[in-house]
């Protein structure tokens, strides 16, 4: 064969070998994982576009339990209060390391996978946080003994730590949609590290340790475990003294897809500083735009909704007071702990008997806010 014919043959093979998924994603922005699955790339691009006009609403543990029920098919406090499931479903992997089948709040991991599939199949977005156990003391994530140095390469618990990441990798590869495709997940590890209540916290960890922990996690999952259905969300605590440290331990643009923030502090006193939160969200949205990434209010809420109109008067105000704040992609309120099980009012979304249900419905009806039944297809680039 002549050199010319060989070249033609090579070009033909290249064209034929280019899968439809590569074709589909070729003009799209890629997340930090350049081998991310087609659906993950689609979610990244679609969420970024949707954020220009909307903010999606999310709720932690929404399908697993509510204030007055536990693991009942189809139920959701959010749906029963507002008429729709949330657009974003948050899940939690604390205790995954142990040989136990439930997480730290009693949610069964196998059932969790089914709820994740259910939410995804309806078009929702999945995000996972991890109150990871203490690698040295075997305590929980609130054990503030410094622990990061021990899990880094060369550290005494590095091998043990890798087995936890392995468990997580296996968990993520079990998440498949109806067509067998991997379900994209927004992974939000080592959160609120500008506070000092976790073993990876501010006082517990140097800049270098935190950055190395984060980068090791991303590299290990993508390169060693071939996990390619994750977007990575960074979410420092956003209270005044802590928001100033937002970039101090930032792992770098090559390691973060979503610039998030967790903020409960704003709503904890009667003197809530909505303007402060609104300005922080505006700053985040602007930073995300500069970096061609996504911004989010990754965790927030008013425990027990003690101010009935919190959704419209406080949360919505924070999302709109500074017009740039609207640029964030989603907001997630924390879980509705089951009262019978936990004997406390630890809930952050309305439940149908709560007086906030109508206010939450009013929030849902705002043009800016999207719940699940208003979502376009987020998993295709068409
Ligand atoms: C916390 C509380 C805890 C819970 C943990 C993980 O903020 O809700 O009760 O165990 O999140 O879900």
Short mmCIF file of C-alpha atoms in Angstrom, two decimals, residues 62-372:
data_model
loop_
_atom_site.label_atom_id
_atom_site.label_comp_id
_atom_site.label_asym_id
_atom_site.label_seq_id
_atom_site.Cartn_x
_atom_site.Cartn_y
_atom_site.Cartn_z
CA UNK A 62 -35.32 13.50 50.61
CA UNK A 63 -36.49 10.04 49.52
CA UNK A 64 -35.15 8.07 52.48
CA UNK A 65 -37.23 9.55 55.28
CA UNK A 66 -39.14 12.58 56.48
CA UNK A 67 -40.28 14.15 59.70
CA UNK A 68 -42.95 11.52 60.32
CA UNK A 69 -42.11 8.53 58.05
CA UNK A 70 -39.21 6.21 57.31
CA UNK A 71 -38.34 4.50 54.00
CA UNK A 72 -41.77 4.51 52.38
CA UNK A 73 -41.97 4.20 48.65
CA UNK A 74 -42.58 7.37 46.67
CA UNK A 75 -42.66 9.62 49.72
CA UNK A 76 -40.90 12.95 50.07
CA UNK A 77 -41.65 15.76 52.53
CA UNK A 78 -40.82 18.23 49.77
CA UNK A 79 -43.25 16.68 47.31
CA UNK A 80 -45.99 16.38 49.90
CA UNK A 81 -45.53 20.03 50.87
CA UNK A 82 -45.08 21.61 47.45
CA UNK A 83 -46.31 19.19 44.77
CA UNK A 84 -42.91 18.29 43.32
CA UNK A 85 -39.81 16.38 44.28
CA UNK A 86 -36.71 18.54 44.65
CA UNK A 87 -34.49 19.06 41.60
CA UNK A 88 -31.37 18.06 43.53
CA UNK A 89 -31.06 15.07 45.87
CA UNK A 90 -28.33 15.14 48.50
CA UNK A 91 -26.99 11.89 50.02
CA UNK A 92 -24.53 11.07 52.75
CA UNK A 93 -21.89 8.33 53.06
CA UNK A 94 -20.69 8.71 56.67
CA UNK A 95 -19.77 5.24 58.05
CA UNK A 96 -19.19 3.76 54.60
CA UNK A 97 -15.83 2.43 55.80
CA UNK A 98 -17.30 0.03 58.32
CA UNK A 99 -18.71 -3.37 57.67
CA UNK A 100 -22.15 -2.04 58.37
CA UNK A 101 -24.91 -1.62 55.87
CA UNK A 102 -26.29 1.73 57.00
CA UNK A 103 -24.84 5.24 57.11
CA UNK A 104 -24.42 7.30 60.26
CA UNK A 105 -28.07 8.37 60.13
CA UNK A 106 -29.39 4.84 59.68
CA UNK A 107 -29.95 4.98 55.90
CA UNK A 108 -29.28 1.62 54.26
CA UNK A 109 -26.59 1.93 51.56
CA UNK A 110 -28.27 -0.51 49.16
CA UNK A 111 -31.59 1.32 49.47
CA UNK A 112 -29.75 4.60 49.00
CA UNK A 113 -28.49 3.35 45.62
CA UNK A 114 -32.08 2.60 44.60
CA UNK A 115 -33.27 6.06 45.66
CA UNK A 116 -30.38 7.61 43.76
CA UNK A 117 -31.44 5.73 40.64
CA UNK A 118 -35.06 6.70 41.15
CA UNK A 119 -34.24 10.42 41.44
CA UNK A 120 -31.91 10.31 38.44
CA UNK A 121 -34.43 8.41 36.30
CA UNK A 122 -36.95 11.17 36.97
CA UNK A 123 -34.38 13.72 35.75
CA UNK A 124 -33.03 14.95 39.10
CA UNK A 125 -29.45 15.71 40.09
CA UNK A 126 -27.51 13.64 42.63
CA UNK A 127 -24.96 15.06 45.06
CA UNK A 128 -23.06 13.11 47.70
CA UNK A 129 -21.36 14.42 50.85
CA UNK A 130 -19.27 12.33 53.23
CA UNK A 131 -18.90 12.82 56.96
CA UNK A 132 -15.91 10.50 56.78
CA UNK A 133 -14.86 8.69 59.93
CA UNK A 134 -11.63 9.57 61.67
CA UNK A 135 -8.85 7.54 60.07
CA UNK A 136 -6.66 7.33 63.17
CA UNK A 137 -9.01 7.14 66.14
CA UNK A 138 -11.89 5.42 64.30
CA UNK A 139 -14.17 8.09 65.76
CA UNK A 140 -16.60 10.08 63.66
CA UNK A 141 -15.85 13.09 61.45
CA UNK A 142 -16.42 15.43 64.42
CA UNK A 143 -13.40 13.93 66.20
CA UNK A 144 -11.13 16.96 65.90
CA UNK A 145 -7.86 15.12 66.42
CA UNK A 146 -5.79 16.14 63.39
CA UNK A 147 -6.01 13.29 60.88
CA UNK A 148 -5.08 14.47 57.42
CA UNK A 149 -1.30 13.88 57.59
CA UNK A 150 -1.97 10.22 58.46
CA UNK A 151 -3.96 9.53 55.29
CA UNK A 152 -1.61 11.20 52.81
CA UNK A 153 0.93 9.10 50.88
CA UNK A 154 3.55 7.96 53.39
CA UNK A 155 1.14 8.43 56.33
CA UNK A 156 0.39 5.64 58.82
CA UNK A 157 -3.23 5.22 57.67
CA UNK A 158 -2.75 5.78 53.96
CA UNK A 159 -3.55 2.20 52.99
CA UNK A 160 -6.64 2.12 55.20
CA UNK A 161 -7.79 5.42 53.72
CA UNK A 162 -7.43 4.00 50.21
CA UNK A 163 -9.74 1.11 51.14
CA UNK A 164 -12.40 3.70 52.06
CA UNK A 165 -11.96 5.43 48.71
CA UNK A 166 -12.19 1.99 47.09
CA UNK A 167 -15.54 1.45 48.78
CA UNK A 168 -16.70 4.79 47.49
CA UNK A 169 -15.48 3.95 43.96
CA UNK A 170 -17.45 0.70 44.01
CA UNK A 171 -20.52 2.54 45.29
CA UNK A 172 -20.35 5.05 42.44
CA UNK A 173 -19.97 2.33 39.80
CA UNK A 174 -23.14 0.63 41.04
CA UNK A 175 -25.18 3.72 40.14
CA UNK A 176 -26.64 3.12 36.71
CA UNK A 177 -29.57 4.56 34.83
CA UNK A 178 -32.18 2.68 32.83
CA UNK A 179 -29.92 2.53 29.77
CA UNK A 180 -27.03 1.11 31.81
CA UNK A 181 -25.18 4.45 31.78
CA UNK A 182 -23.38 5.60 34.92
CA UNK A 183 -25.28 8.19 36.92
CA UNK A 184 -23.38 11.48 37.24
CA UNK A 185 -22.79 12.52 40.85
CA UNK A 186 -21.69 15.85 42.30
CA UNK A 187 -19.19 14.68 44.92
CA UNK A 188 -18.61 17.10 47.80
CA UNK A 189 -15.88 15.78 50.08
CA UNK A 190 -14.07 17.41 53.04
CA UNK A 191 -16.67 20.17 53.37
CA UNK A 192 -16.74 23.14 55.75
CA UNK A 193 -12.97 22.98 56.17
CA UNK A 194 -12.77 26.71 57.00
CA UNK A 195 -14.40 25.76 60.31
CA UNK A 196 -12.66 23.55 62.87
CA UNK A 197 -15.29 20.91 63.74
CA UNK A 198 -14.07 18.08 61.48
CA UNK A 199 -10.73 16.25 61.46
CA UNK A 200 -9.92 17.99 58.14
CA UNK A 201 -10.84 21.40 59.63
CA UNK A 202 -9.06 24.72 59.61
CA UNK A 203 -7.11 24.37 62.85
CA UNK A 204 -6.44 20.70 62.21
CA UNK A 205 -4.87 21.04 58.76
CA UNK A 206 -2.18 23.02 56.95
CA UNK A 207 -2.79 24.45 53.50
CA UNK A 208 -0.49 21.88 51.97
CA UNK A 209 -2.17 18.96 53.76
CA UNK A 210 -5.68 19.96 52.71
CA UNK A 211 -4.72 20.61 49.11
CA UNK A 212 -2.81 17.32 48.94
CA UNK A 213 -5.74 15.42 50.48
CA UNK A 214 -8.13 16.85 47.90
CA UNK A 215 -5.85 16.31 44.92
CA UNK A 216 -4.94 12.79 46.02
CA UNK A 217 -8.65 11.93 46.27
CA UNK A 218 -9.42 13.22 42.78
CA UNK A 219 -6.34 11.60 41.20
CA UNK A 220 -6.89 8.29 42.96
CA UNK A 221 -10.55 8.05 41.94
CA UNK A 222 -10.01 9.09 38.34
CA UNK A 223 -6.65 7.49 37.59
CA UNK A 224 -6.42 4.44 39.87
CA UNK A 225 -10.10 3.54 40.14
CA UNK A 226 -11.32 4.76 36.75
CA UNK A 227 -14.26 6.64 38.22
CA UNK A 228 -15.50 9.06 35.55
CA UNK A 229 -19.02 9.96 36.62
CA UNK A 230 -18.15 12.63 39.18
CA UNK A 231 -18.14 16.40 39.30
CA UNK A 232 -16.18 17.75 42.27
CA UNK A 233 -17.69 20.39 44.57
CA UNK A 234 -15.68 22.49 47.02
CA UNK A 235 -17.73 23.90 49.91
CA UNK A 236 -16.06 25.84 52.72
CA UNK A 237 -18.17 27.15 55.59
CA UNK A 238 -19.40 30.65 54.78
CA UNK A 239 -19.73 32.42 58.14
CA UNK A 240 -18.07 35.87 58.22
CA UNK A 241 -14.61 35.03 59.56
CA UNK A 242 -14.58 31.80 57.59
CA UNK A 243 -15.73 33.05 54.18
CA UNK A 244 -12.64 35.29 54.10
CA UNK A 245 -10.60 32.12 53.96
CA UNK A 246 -12.49 30.79 50.95
CA UNK A 247 -9.47 30.57 48.64
CA UNK A 248 -6.83 29.83 51.29
CA UNK A 249 -6.90 26.06 50.79
CA UNK A 250 -8.47 25.98 47.32
CA UNK A 251 -7.17 22.84 45.57
CA UNK A 252 -6.85 24.60 42.18
CA UNK A 253 -8.87 25.04 39.01
CA UNK A 254 -7.79 21.64 37.74
CA UNK A 255 -9.35 19.97 40.78
CA UNK A 256 -12.70 21.70 41.32
CA UNK A 257 -15.83 21.85 39.14
CA UNK A 258 -18.25 23.54 41.52
CA UNK A 259 -17.54 26.46 43.82
CA UNK A 260 -19.93 25.88 46.68
CA UNK A 261 -20.45 27.33 50.12
CA UNK A 262 -22.24 26.02 53.22
CA UNK A 263 -24.01 28.66 55.26
CA UNK A 264 -26.23 28.14 58.29
CA UNK A 265 -24.73 30.95 60.36
CA UNK A 266 -26.57 33.68 58.45
CA UNK A 267 -29.92 32.30 59.59
CA UNK A 268 -29.03 31.39 63.12
CA UNK A 269 -29.80 34.67 64.85
CA UNK A 270 -32.81 36.94 64.52
CA UNK A 271 -30.43 39.53 63.13
CA UNK A 272 -29.86 37.57 59.96
CA UNK A 273 -27.50 39.31 57.61
CA UNK A 274 -29.10 38.43 54.30
CA UNK A 275 -27.04 40.99 52.47
CA UNK A 276 -23.84 39.34 53.59
CA UNK A 277 -24.93 35.96 52.23
CA UNK A 278 -26.29 37.52 49.05
CA UNK A 279 -23.00 39.30 48.42
CA UNK A 280 -21.07 36.09 49.06
CA UNK A 281 -23.22 34.21 46.57
CA UNK A 282 -22.73 37.00 44.03
CA UNK A 283 -18.97 36.79 44.57
CA UNK A 284 -19.09 33.02 44.09
CA UNK A 285 -21.20 33.25 40.94
CA UNK A 286 -18.79 35.78 39.51
CA UNK A 287 -15.75 33.66 40.40
CA UNK A 288 -17.40 30.64 38.84
CA UNK A 289 -18.08 32.59 35.66
CA UNK A 290 -14.47 33.78 35.45
CA UNK A 291 -13.27 30.22 35.84
CA UNK A 292 -15.97 28.77 33.59
CA UNK A 293 -17.26 26.68 36.49
CA UNK A 294 -20.50 26.38 38.49
CA UNK A 295 -21.45 28.04 41.80
CA UNK A 296 -23.80 26.64 44.46
CA UNK A 297 -25.18 27.15 47.95
CA UNK A 298 -24.24 23.57 48.76
CA UNK A 299 -25.86 23.41 52.23
CA UNK A 300 -28.07 25.79 54.12
CA UNK A 301 -31.22 26.04 56.16
CA UNK A 302 -33.03 27.21 59.26
CA UNK A 303 -33.40 24.32 61.70
CA UNK A 304 -37.08 23.49 62.36
CA UNK A 305 -38.20 26.46 60.20
CA UNK A 306 -38.90 28.47 63.33
CA UNK A 307 -39.60 31.51 61.16
CA UNK A 308 -42.51 30.39 59.06
CA UNK A 309 -41.72 32.40 55.93
CA UNK A 310 -38.04 31.53 55.85
CA UNK A 311 -38.17 30.24 52.27
CA UNK A 312 -39.61 33.36 50.69
CA UNK A 313 -38.52 36.07 53.10
CA UNK A 314 -35.01 34.93 53.90
CA UNK A 315 -33.68 32.34 51.47
CA UNK A 316 -35.27 33.90 48.39
CA UNK A 317 -34.17 37.35 49.52
CA UNK A 318 -30.59 36.15 49.88
CA UNK A 319 -30.78 34.68 46.37
CA UNK A 320 -32.01 37.91 44.83
CA UNK A 321 -30.96 40.90 46.97
CA UNK A 322 -27.69 41.18 45.11
CA UNK A 323 -28.80 40.49 41.52
CA UNK A 324 -25.59 38.60 40.79
CA UNK A 325 -26.42 36.05 43.50
CA UNK A 326 -28.97 34.53 41.12
CA UNK A 327 -26.02 33.18 39.14
CA UNK A 328 -25.64 30.21 41.47
CA UNK A 329 -26.90 26.91 40.06
CA UNK A 330 -28.56 25.35 43.08
CA UNK A 331 -29.34 25.58 46.76
CA UNK A 332 -29.68 22.54 49.00
CA UNK A 333 -31.41 22.55 52.38
CA UNK A 334 -30.41 19.91 54.91
CA UNK A 335 -32.31 16.79 55.96
CA UNK A 336 -35.68 16.34 57.66
CA UNK A 337 -34.67 14.11 60.56
CA UNK A 338 -37.33 11.59 61.52
CA UNK A 339 -38.81 12.80 64.79
CA UNK A 340 -39.62 9.41 66.23
CA UNK A 341 -36.12 8.12 65.61
CA UNK A 342 -34.13 11.16 66.68
CA UNK A 343 -36.50 12.80 69.18
CA UNK A 344 -35.66 16.31 68.01
CA UNK A 345 -36.90 18.94 65.60
CA UNK A 346 -34.00 18.77 63.15
CA UNK A 347 -35.64 19.50 59.79
CA UNK A 348 -34.90 22.07 57.07
CA UNK A 349 -37.65 21.58 54.46
CA UNK A 350 -41.32 21.85 55.21
CA UNK A 351 -43.37 18.75 55.88
CA UNK A 352 -47.07 18.73 55.02
CA UNK A 353 -48.33 19.48 58.54
CA UNK A 354 -45.92 22.32 59.10
CA UNK A 355 -47.10 25.93 58.65
CA UNK A 356 -44.14 26.58 56.31
CA UNK A 357 -45.56 24.27 53.62
CA UNK A 358 -47.47 27.08 51.92
CA UNK A 359 -44.46 29.41 52.07
CA UNK A 360 -42.28 26.72 50.54
CA UNK A 361 -44.85 26.30 47.79
CA UNK A 362 -44.73 30.04 47.16
CA UNK A 363 -40.94 29.76 46.92
CA UNK A 364 -41.30 26.89 44.46
CA UNK A 365 -43.63 28.98 42.28
CA UNK A 366 -41.07 31.73 41.77
CA UNK A 367 -39.87 31.95 38.21
CA UNK A 368 -36.25 31.77 39.35
CA UNK A 369 -36.63 28.55 41.32
CA UNK A 370 -36.80 25.11 39.73
CA UNK A 371 -38.03 21.90 41.31
CA UNK A 372 -37.81 18.50 39.63
#
